[in-house]
Amino acid sequence: MSGGGLLVAGTTSDAGKSVVTAGICRWLVRQGVKVAPFKAQNMSLNSFVTREGAEIGRAQAMQAQASRIEPTALMNPVLLKPGGEQSSQVVLMGKPVGELSARGYHGGRQQQLLGTVLDCLAELRGTYDAVICEGAGSPAEINLRRTDIVNMGIARNARLPVLVVGDIDRGGVFASFFGTVALLSPEDQELVAGFLVNKFRGDVSLLEPGLDMLHGLTGRHTYGVLPFQHGLGIDEEDGLRVSLRGTVRESNVAPPVGEDVLRVAVCAIPLMSNFTDVDALAAEPGVVVRFVDRQEELADADLVVVPGTRGTVKALEWLRERGLADALVRRAAEQRPVLGICGGFQVLGEHIEDEVESRRGHVEALGVLPVRVRFAREKTLTRPVGEALGEHVEGYEIHHGVADIAGGEAFLDGIRVGQTWGTHWHGSLESDGFRRAFLREVAAAAGRRFVPAPDTSFAALREEQLDRLGDLIEQHADTDALWRLIESGAPQGLPFIPPGAPA
């Protein structure tokens, strides 16, 4: 027997679908329900490696953690990793299968993947009591409806009820709810069960007349009004503002343990990927993390991080254009701390041979580390475990670049020369003991009287955030009605709202 299901759609991108899905998963698992997340197709540069070596979106990995289960490729069968304005790498069942333009993908390839997507969803529904699916963008993108496999396309094929989330903080939420339904075909509208208001500030009683009118206009209930809360944008898809750099710190108001703060500048390079790596730094009391794009902003930084990127050569050019490359070389020569992660590690090397990502061939890098990088067609996807600075470290690797290291001191799989560090490992800073040891080294090199807090647990902070999401659903949504929706599907006899989708 198939488990229950629900599709969480949104009036727009960034309406809060990812966090609402995670919140529903955490609420359900606390009720003893065996639940799993699912997103048929995700477009994101923030990804994660499962234990079986599959690459999926970080949002789905976070939702799996909310569900207290191990993430797998079934939960995100299609991942698109943008490589520019017009093309993306297509990752199918956790493995890259090629690059496609947007026209090529939506022109036919996407629809070919529907069978795989439905098979994954069916397998999850056969294993779990409930599967909470996340849509993408808006279900009313009428230009893409014909080939859609992530919103109403999958809802129709799998007979999933649809809950539409709207961000009221942006304004226009009533028009967005009504317009979303009114632009769907009669068959699609039958599955749209109702609405969920997200990020509301103020007195809910002032909103209720509008919700009543919306019900009168659409025949659909609002399943909850979630209040605006800082610090809930954990591991969403893209955009600097969803990083935990601020959100974990908002839940941790402890003052610095030592006399000084530690200032971290993260280079906001193009096609930045897995910038969530610095969230663990921001979780430390007394560590101030900011993203920068000018060389002047590096001057007072105690640590500069060059993060991962889907465009290593493009990032290198950007660093040079903005004078950041020269500033990084100067910092390294002055023994001022620099950390390069994945693509950021590669740009700090001597040269790059790239016939895969940029297809630019031989490119001179910054020459700070004795490393030569060759891009292989096969992508490295692993979950390494090791030791550094006398501490246990876990991480994950997602890269085409293969590093040939000629000198320096071993550091994880990479290298350390003086106060310049480079590694392909993402997520290493989430290992608490290692992070504290690394920050002590940075503070000593920077001459700061900064002391890492002895008891900061990044995993505990993450769990605290996920519980806050579950609390939001439990306290501000109609959970009885939500469970009926998951278990029994959309209510029968929902009215059609004209004009419907154009022919």
Coordinates of C-alpha atoms in Angstrom, one line a residue:
M1 CA 0.0 0.0 0.0
S2 CA 1.3 3.5 -1.0
G3 CA 2.0 6.0 1.8
G4 CA 0.3 9.4 1.9
G5 CA 1.8 12.3 0.1
L6 CA 1.7 16.1 -0.3
L7 CA 3.2 18.5 -2.8
V8 CA 4.3 21.9 -1.2
A9 CA 4.2 24.4 -4.1
G10 CA 4.8 28.1 -4.0
T11 CA 3.5 31.3 -5.5
T12 CA 7.1 32.2 -6.4
S13 CA 10.6 31.0 -6.0
D14 CA 11.9 31.5 -2.4
A15 CA 8.3 31.6 -1.0
G16 CA 9.6 29.2 1.7
K17 CA 8.8 25.8 0.2
S18 CA 12.1 24.2 1.4
V19 CA 11.7 25.2 5.0
V20 CA 7.9 24.5 5.1
T21 CA 8.7 21.0 3.7
A22 CA 11.3 20.5 6.3
G23 CA 9.0 21.8 9.0
I24 CA 6.2 19.4 8.0
C25 CA 8.7 16.5 8.0
R26 CA 10.0 17.3 11.5
W27 CA 6.4 17.7 12.8
L28 CA 5.4 14.3 11.3
V29 CA 8.4 12.4 12.6
R30 CA 7.8 13.8 16.1
Q31 CA 4.3 12.3 15.8
G32 CA 5.8 8.9 15.1
V33 CA 5.2 9.1 11.3
K34 CA 7.8 7.5 9.1
V35 CA 8.3 10.3 6.6
A36 CA 10.7 11.2 3.7
P37 CA 11.2 14.3 1.6
F38 CA 11.2 14.4 -2.2
K39 CA 12.0 17.0 -4.9
A40 CA 11.8 15.7 -8.4
Q41 CA 14.0 18.4 -9.9
N42 CA 16.2 20.8 -8.1
M43 CA 18.2 23.7 -9.5
S44 CA 21.0 24.6 -7.1
L45 CA 24.7 25.0 -6.7
N46 CA 24.4 23.9 -3.1
S47 CA 24.7 20.1 -3.1
F48 CA 25.5 17.2 -0.8
V49 CA 26.9 13.7 -1.2
T50 CA 25.0 10.8 0.2
R51 CA 26.6 7.7 1.7
E52 CA 26.3 5.8 -1.5
G53 CA 28.1 8.5 -3.4
A54 CA 25.2 10.3 -5.0
E55 CA 25.0 14.1 -5.4
I56 CA 21.7 15.7 -4.4
G57 CA 20.5 19.2 -3.4
R58 CA 21.5 20.3 0.1
A59 CA 17.9 21.3 0.8
Q60 CA 16.8 17.6 0.4
A61 CA 19.7 16.5 2.6
M62 CA 18.5 19.0 5.2
Q63 CA 14.9 17.8 4.9
A64 CA 16.1 14.2 5.3
Q65 CA 17.8 15.2 8.5
A66 CA 14.5 16.9 9.6
S67 CA 12.9 13.5 8.9
R68 CA 15.6 11.7 10.9
I69 CA 16.6 9.5 8.0
E70 CA 19.7 9.1 5.8
P71 CA 19.4 11.1 2.5
T72 CA 19.5 9.1 -0.8
A73 CA 19.4 9.9 -4.5
L74 CA 15.7 8.8 -4.5
M75 CA 14.9 12.0 -2.7
N76 CA 16.2 14.3 -5.5
P77 CA 16.5 12.3 -8.8
V78 CA 17.2 15.3 -11.0
L79 CA 19.6 18.1 -9.9
L80 CA 20.5 20.9 -12.3
K81 CA 23.8 22.8 -11.5
P82 CA 23.9 26.1 -13.4
G83 CA 27.2 26.7 -15.3
G84 CA 26.1 30.1 -16.6
E85 CA 23.0 32.0 -17.8
Q86 CA 22.1 29.4 -20.5
S87 CA 23.3 26.0 -19.4
S88 CA 23.4 23.5 -16.5
Q89 CA 25.0 20.3 -15.6
V90 CA 22.3 17.6 -15.4
V91 CA 22.8 15.2 -12.4
L92 CA 20.5 12.2 -12.7
M93 CA 20.2 9.8 -9.8
G94 CA 23.2 11.4 -8.2
K95 CA 25.6 11.2 -11.2
P96 CA 26.4 13.8 -13.9
V97 CA 25.1 12.9 -17.3
G98 CA 26.0 16.0 -19.3
E99 CA 25.5 19.7 -19.9
L100 CA 22.3 21.0 -21.5
S101 CA 21.0 24.4 -22.4
A102 CA 17.7 25.6 -20.9
R103 CA 16.1 25.2 -24.3
G104 CA 17.4 21.7 -24.7
Y105 CA 16.3 20.6 -21.3
H106 CA 12.8 22.1 -21.4
G107 CA 12.5 21.2 -25.1
G108 CA 12.3 17.5 -24.5
R109 CA 14.9 16.1 -22.1
Q110 CA 12.9 17.1 -19.0
Q111 CA 9.8 15.1 -20.1
Q112 CA 11.9 12.1 -20.8
L113 CA 12.9 12.0 -17.1
L114 CA 9.3 11.8 -15.8
G115 CA 9.3 8.0 -15.7
T116 CA 12.5 8.0 -13.5
V117 CA 11.0 10.7 -11.2
L118 CA 7.7 8.8 -10.8
D119 CA 9.5 5.5 -10.1
C120 CA 11.6 7.2 -7.3
L121 CA 8.5 8.8 -5.8
A122 CA 6.6 5.4 -5.9
E123 CA 9.5 3.6 -4.2
L124 CA 9.6 6.2 -1.4
R125 CA 5.8 6.0 -1.0
G126 CA 6.0 2.2 -0.8
T127 CA 8.6 2.6 2.0
Y128 CA 7.3 5.5 4.1
D129 CA 4.0 6.4 5.7
A130 CA 4.2 9.9 4.1
V131 CA 6.3 11.6 1.4
I132 CA 6.4 15.4 1.5
C133 CA 7.3 16.7 -1.9
E134 CA 8.7 20.1 -2.7
G135 CA 7.8 21.9 -5.9
A136 CA 10.0 24.4 -7.8
G137 CA 9.3 28.0 -8.7
S138 CA 5.6 28.4 -9.2
P139 CA 3.1 25.8 -10.5
A140 CA 1.6 28.6 -12.7
E141 CA 4.5 28.9 -15.0
I142 CA 2.3 28.3 -18.0
N143 CA 5.2 28.5 -20.5
L144 CA 6.7 25.4 -18.9
R145 CA 3.6 23.4 -18.0
R146 CA 3.7 21.0 -21.0
T147 CA 7.0 19.5 -19.9
D148 CA 6.7 20.0 -16.1
I149 CA 7.9 17.1 -13.9
V150 CA 8.3 18.9 -10.6
N151 CA 5.0 20.8 -9.9
M152 CA 1.6 20.0 -11.3
G153 CA 3.1 17.4 -13.7
I154 CA 4.1 15.2 -10.9
A155 CA 1.0 16.1 -8.8
R156 CA -1.3 14.9 -11.6
N157 CA 0.7 11.7 -12.3
A158 CA 1.0 10.7 -8.6
R159 CA -2.4 12.2 -7.6
L160 CA -0.8 14.4 -4.9
P161 CA -2.8 17.1 -3.1
V162 CA -1.1 20.5 -3.4
L163 CA -0.5 23.1 -0.7
V164 CA 0.5 26.5 -2.1
V165 CA 2.8 28.6 0.1
G166 CA 2.9 32.4 -0.3
D167 CA 5.4 34.8 1.2
I168 CA 3.3 37.6 2.6
D169 CA 6.4 39.6 3.5
R170 CA 6.7 40.4 -0.2
G171 CA 3.2 41.7 -0.4
G172 CA 0.4 40.7 -2.8
V173 CA -0.1 37.3 -1.3
F174 CA -3.9 37.2 -1.9
A175 CA -3.5 38.1 -5.6
S176 CA -0.7 35.5 -5.8
F177 CA -2.8 32.8 -4.3
F178 CA -5.8 33.5 -6.5
G179 CA -3.8 34.0 -9.6
T180 CA -1.9 30.8 -9.1
V181 CA -5.1 28.8 -9.0
A182 CA -6.8 30.7 -11.8
L183 CA -3.9 30.0 -14.2
L184 CA -4.1 26.3 -13.9
S185 CA -6.2 23.9 -16.0
P186 CA -9.4 22.4 -14.4
E187 CA -7.6 19.1 -14.0
D188 CA -4.7 20.8 -12.1
Q189 CA -7.0 22.9 -10.0
E190 CA -8.7 19.8 -8.7
L191 CA -5.5 19.0 -6.8
V192 CA -4.9 22.4 -5.3
A193 CA -6.3 21.9 -1.8
G194 CA -5.5 25.2 -0.2
F195 CA -2.9 27.7 1.0
L196 CA -0.3 28.4 3.6
V197 CA 0.7 31.9 4.5
N198 CA 4.4 32.3 5.3
K199 CA 6.4 35.1 7.0
F200 CA 3.5 37.0 8.5
R201 CA 4.3 39.9 10.8
G202 CA 1.6 41.4 13.1
D203 CA -1.8 40.5 14.4
V204 CA -3.4 37.5 12.6
S205 CA -6.9 38.8 13.4
L206 CA -6.3 41.6 10.9
L207 CA -5.5 39.0 8.2
E208 CA -8.5 36.8 8.8
P209 CA -11.1 38.8 6.8
G210 CA -8.8 38.4 3.7
L211 CA -8.5 34.7 4.3
D212 CA -12.3 34.4 4.6
M213 CA -12.7 36.3 1.3
L214 CA -10.0 34.1 -0.4
H215 CA -12.0 31.1 0.7
G216 CA -15.2 32.6 -0.7
L217 CA -13.4 33.3 -4.0
T218 CA -11.6 30.0 -4.4
G219 CA -13.5 27.5 -2.2
R220 CA -10.1 26.6 -0.7
H221 CA -9.0 26.8 3.0
T222 CA -5.8 28.4 4.3
Y223 CA -4.1 25.7 6.3
G224 CA -2.0 28.0 8.5
V225 CA -0.4 31.4 8.9
L226 CA 3.3 31.0 9.9
P227 CA 4.8 34.0 11.7
F228 CA 8.0 35.7 10.4
Q229 CA 11.0 34.3 12.2
H230 CA 14.6 35.1 11.8
G231 CA 17.1 32.4 11.2
L232 CA 15.1 29.7 9.4
G233 CA 16.7 29.8 5.9
I234 CA 18.7 26.7 6.4
D235 CA 20.3 24.9 3.4
E236 CA 17.8 26.3 0.8
E237 CA 18.8 26.4 -2.8
D238 CA 20.7 29.5 -3.8
G239 CA 21.2 33.2 -3.0
L240 CA 23.6 34.6 -0.4
R241 CA 20.9 35.5 2.1
V242 CA 19.8 31.9 2.7
S243 CA 23.2 31.0 4.1
L244 CA 23.4 30.3 7.8
R245 CA 26.1 32.9 8.2
G246 CA 23.4 35.0 9.9
T247 CA 20.8 32.6 10.8
V248 CA 22.7 30.3 13.1
R249 CA 24.3 33.3 14.8
E250 CA 20.8 34.8 15.4
S251 CA 20.0 31.8 17.6
N252 CA 23.4 32.0 19.4
V253 CA 23.7 35.4 21.2
A254 CA 26.6 34.4 23.5
P255 CA 29.4 37.0 23.6
P256 CA 32.9 36.1 22.5
V257 CA 34.8 33.9 25.0
G258 CA 38.0 35.8 24.4
E259 CA 38.7 39.5 24.3
D260 CA 38.5 39.8 20.5
V261 CA 36.2 38.9 17.7
L262 CA 37.5 37.1 14.6
R263 CA 36.5 38.6 11.2
V264 CA 36.0 36.3 8.3
A265 CA 35.7 37.6 4.7
V266 CA 34.3 35.2 2.1
C267 CA 35.0 36.0 -1.6
A268 CA 31.6 36.1 -3.3
I269 CA 32.9 34.5 -6.5
P270 CA 30.7 33.7 -9.5
L271 CA 28.7 30.5 -9.5
M272 CA 29.6 30.1 -5.8
S273 CA 28.7 26.6 -4.6
N274 CA 28.3 25.2 -1.2
F275 CA 28.8 28.5 0.5
T276 CA 27.1 26.8 3.4
D277 CA 30.6 25.7 4.3
V278 CA 31.1 28.9 6.3
D279 CA 27.9 28.5 8.3
A280 CA 29.7 26.5 10.9
L281 CA 32.1 29.5 11.3
A282 CA 29.2 31.9 11.8
A283 CA 27.8 29.6 14.5
E284 CA 30.8 30.3 16.7
P285 CA 30.3 33.1 19.3
G286 CA 32.6 36.0 18.3
V287 CA 33.1 35.0 14.7
V288 CA 31.8 37.6 12.2
V289 CA 31.3 36.3 8.7
R290 CA 30.6 38.5 5.7
F291 CA 30.6 38.1 1.9
V292 CA 32.8 40.5 0.0
D293 CA 33.5 41.5 -3.6
R294 CA 36.1 44.3 -3.3
Q295 CA 39.8 44.0 -2.4
E296 CA 39.4 46.8 0.3
E297 CA 37.1 44.5 2.2
L298 CA 40.0 42.0 2.7
A299 CA 42.2 44.5 4.5
D300 CA 40.8 44.0 8.0
A301 CA 39.9 40.3 7.7
D302 CA 41.6 37.8 10.0
L303 CA 40.7 35.0 7.6
V304 CA 39.7 35.1 3.9
V305 CA 37.8 32.1 2.5
V306 CA 37.7 31.4 -1.2
P307 CA 34.7 29.0 -1.5
G308 CA 33.7 26.4 -4.0
T309 CA 32.4 27.3 -7.4
R310 CA 30.9 25.7 -10.5
G311 CA 33.1 27.9 -12.6
T312 CA 36.7 27.8 -11.4
V313 CA 38.2 29.6 -14.4
K314 CA 35.4 32.2 -14.4
A315 CA 36.0 32.7 -10.7
L316 CA 39.8 33.2 -11.3
E317 CA 39.1 35.8 -13.9
W318 CA 36.6 37.6 -11.6
L319 CA 39.2 37.7 -8.8
R320 CA 41.7 39.2 -11.1
E321 CA 39.3 41.8 -12.5
R322 CA 38.4 43.1 -9.0
G323 CA 41.9 43.1 -7.6
L324 CA 41.1 40.4 -5.2
A325 CA 43.6 38.0 -6.8
D326 CA 46.5 40.4 -6.0
A327 CA 45.2 40.9 -2.5
L328 CA 45.1 37.1 -1.9
V329 CA 48.7 36.7 -3.2
R330 CA 49.8 39.5 -0.9
R331 CA 48.0 37.9 2.1
A332 CA 49.7 34.6 1.5
A333 CA 53.1 36.2 1.3
E334 CA 52.5 38.1 4.5
Q335 CA 51.4 34.9 6.3
R336 CA 47.9 36.1 6.8
P337 CA 45.3 33.3 6.9
V338 CA 43.6 32.2 3.6
L339 CA 41.4 29.1 3.2
G340 CA 40.5 27.7 -0.2
I341 CA 37.7 25.1 -0.4
C342 CA 37.3 23.0 -3.6
G343 CA 37.2 25.5 -6.5
G344 CA 38.7 28.1 -4.1
F345 CA 41.6 25.6 -3.5
Q346 CA 42.1 25.2 -7.2
V347 CA 42.4 28.9 -7.9
L348 CA 45.2 29.1 -5.3
G349 CA 47.3 26.6 -7.2
E350 CA 49.9 27.1 -10.0
H351 CA 47.8 26.2 -13.0
I352 CA 44.6 24.6 -14.2
E353 CA 44.1 22.3 -17.2
D354 CA 40.4 22.4 -18.0
E355 CA 38.8 20.7 -21.0
V356 CA 35.7 19.9 -19.0
E357 CA 34.1 22.8 -17.2
S358 CA 35.2 26.0 -19.1
R359 CA 37.0 24.1 -21.9
R360 CA 39.7 26.8 -21.7
G361 CA 42.6 24.4 -21.6
H362 CA 45.8 25.6 -19.8
V363 CA 45.1 28.5 -17.4
E364 CA 47.6 30.1 -15.0
A365 CA 46.2 30.2 -11.4
L366 CA 47.4 32.4 -8.5
G367 CA 50.5 30.4 -7.8
V368 CA 50.1 30.5 -4.0
L369 CA 50.1 26.8 -3.5
P370 CA 52.3 24.2 -5.3
V371 CA 49.4 22.5 -6.8
R372 CA 48.5 21.7 -10.4
V373 CA 44.9 20.8 -11.2
R374 CA 43.6 18.8 -14.1
F375 CA 39.8 18.6 -14.7
A376 CA 38.7 15.0 -15.2
R377 CA 35.4 14.1 -16.9
E378 CA 34.5 11.8 -14.1
K379 CA 33.3 13.7 -11.0
T380 CA 34.6 12.8 -7.6
L381 CA 31.7 12.2 -5.2
T382 CA 32.9 10.9 -1.8
R383 CA 32.4 11.2 1.9
P384 CA 35.9 11.2 3.3
V385 CA 36.9 10.9 7.0
G386 CA 40.3 11.9 8.3
E387 CA 42.3 13.8 10.8
A388 CA 43.8 17.3 10.8
L389 CA 45.3 19.5 13.6
G390 CA 45.0 16.5 15.8
E391 CA 41.2 16.3 15.5
H392 CA 38.7 14.0 13.8
V393 CA 37.2 15.5 10.6
E394 CA 34.4 14.4 8.3
G395 CA 33.5 16.0 5.0
Y396 CA 32.3 15.4 1.4
E397 CA 33.8 16.0 -2.0
I398 CA 32.1 17.2 -5.2
H399 CA 34.6 18.1 -8.0
H400 CA 36.0 17.4 -11.4
G401 CA 39.4 18.8 -10.6
V402 CA 42.2 16.4 -9.7
A403 CA 45.0 18.0 -7.7
D404 CA 48.7 17.1 -8.2
I405 CA 50.4 18.4 -5.1
A406 CA 54.2 19.0 -5.1
G407 CA 55.2 20.1 -1.6
G408 CA 53.8 21.8 1.4
E409 CA 52.3 20.2 4.5
A410 CA 49.4 17.7 4.1
F411 CA 46.0 19.1 5.1
L412 CA 43.0 16.8 4.7
D413 CA 43.4 15.8 1.0
G414 CA 45.0 19.1 0.2
I415 CA 47.9 21.2 1.4
R416 CA 49.0 23.9 3.8
V417 CA 51.8 26.3 3.1
G418 CA 52.4 28.8 5.9
Q419 CA 49.0 30.3 6.7
T420 CA 47.4 29.3 3.3
W421 CA 45.2 26.3 3.4
G422 CA 43.6 24.4 0.6
T423 CA 41.3 21.4 0.5
H424 CA 38.6 19.7 -1.7
W425 CA 36.6 18.8 1.4
H426 CA 33.3 20.6 1.9
G427 CA 31.7 20.5 5.4
S428 CA 34.9 19.9 7.3
L429 CA 34.2 23.0 9.5
E430 CA 31.1 21.2 10.9
S431 CA 33.5 18.9 12.8
D432 CA 33.5 20.8 16.1
G433 CA 36.9 19.9 17.4
F434 CA 38.6 20.6 14.1
R435 CA 36.9 23.9 13.7
R436 CA 38.0 25.1 17.1
A437 CA 41.6 24.0 16.4
F438 CA 41.6 25.7 13.1
L439 CA 40.2 29.0 14.6
R440 CA 42.9 28.9 17.3
E441 CA 45.5 28.7 14.5
V442 CA 43.9 31.6 12.6
A443 CA 43.6 33.7 15.8
A444 CA 47.3 33.2 16.6
A445 CA 48.4 34.1 13.1
A446 CA 46.1 37.1 13.0
G447 CA 47.3 38.3 16.5
R448 CA 43.8 38.2 17.8
R449 CA 42.9 37.4 21.4
F450 CA 40.0 35.3 20.2
V451 CA 39.1 32.0 22.0
P452 CA 36.7 29.5 20.4
A453 CA 33.8 28.6 22.6
P454 CA 34.5 25.2 24.2
D455 CA 30.9 23.8 23.8
T456 CA 29.5 25.0 20.4
S457 CA 28.0 22.0 18.7
F458 CA 27.0 22.7 15.1
A459 CA 25.0 19.5 14.9
A460 CA 23.0 20.6 18.0
L461 CA 22.4 24.0 16.5
R462 CA 21.1 22.4 13.3
E463 CA 18.8 20.2 15.3
E464 CA 17.6 23.2 17.2
Q465 CA 16.8 24.9 13.9
L466 CA 14.9 21.9 12.6
D467 CA 12.9 21.7 15.8
R468 CA 12.0 25.4 15.4
L469 CA 10.6 24.6 11.9
G470 CA 8.6 21.7 13.4
D471 CA 7.3 24.0 16.1
L472 CA 6.1 26.5 13.5
I473 CA 4.0 23.9 11.8
E474 CA 2.7 22.4 15.0
Q475 CA 1.8 25.7 16.6
H476 CA 0.6 27.7 13.6
A477 CA -0.9 25.3 11.0
D478 CA -4.1 23.3 11.1
T479 CA -2.3 20.0 11.6
D480 CA -5.4 17.8 11.8
A481 CA -6.5 19.2 8.4
L482 CA -2.9 18.8 7.1
W483 CA -2.8 15.2 8.1
R484 CA -6.1 14.5 6.4
L485 CA -4.7 16.0 3.2
I486 CA -1.6 13.9 3.4
E487 CA -3.5 10.7 4.1
S488 CA -6.6 11.1 1.9
G489 CA -5.7 13.6 -0.9
A490 CA -7.4 16.8 -2.0
P491 CA -11.0 17.4 -1.0
Q492 CA -13.6 16.4 -3.6
G493 CA -15.6 19.1 -5.5
L494 CA -13.2 22.0 -5.3
P495 CA -14.5 24.7 -7.6
F496 CA -12.9 25.7 -10.9
I497 CA -11.6 29.3 -10.9
P498 CA -11.7 30.9 -14.4
P499 CA -10.0 31.5 -16.7
G500 CA -7.8 28.5 -16.2
A501 CA -4.7 27.7 -18.2
P502 CA -4.6 28.9 -21.8
A503 CA -5.0 26.2 -24.4

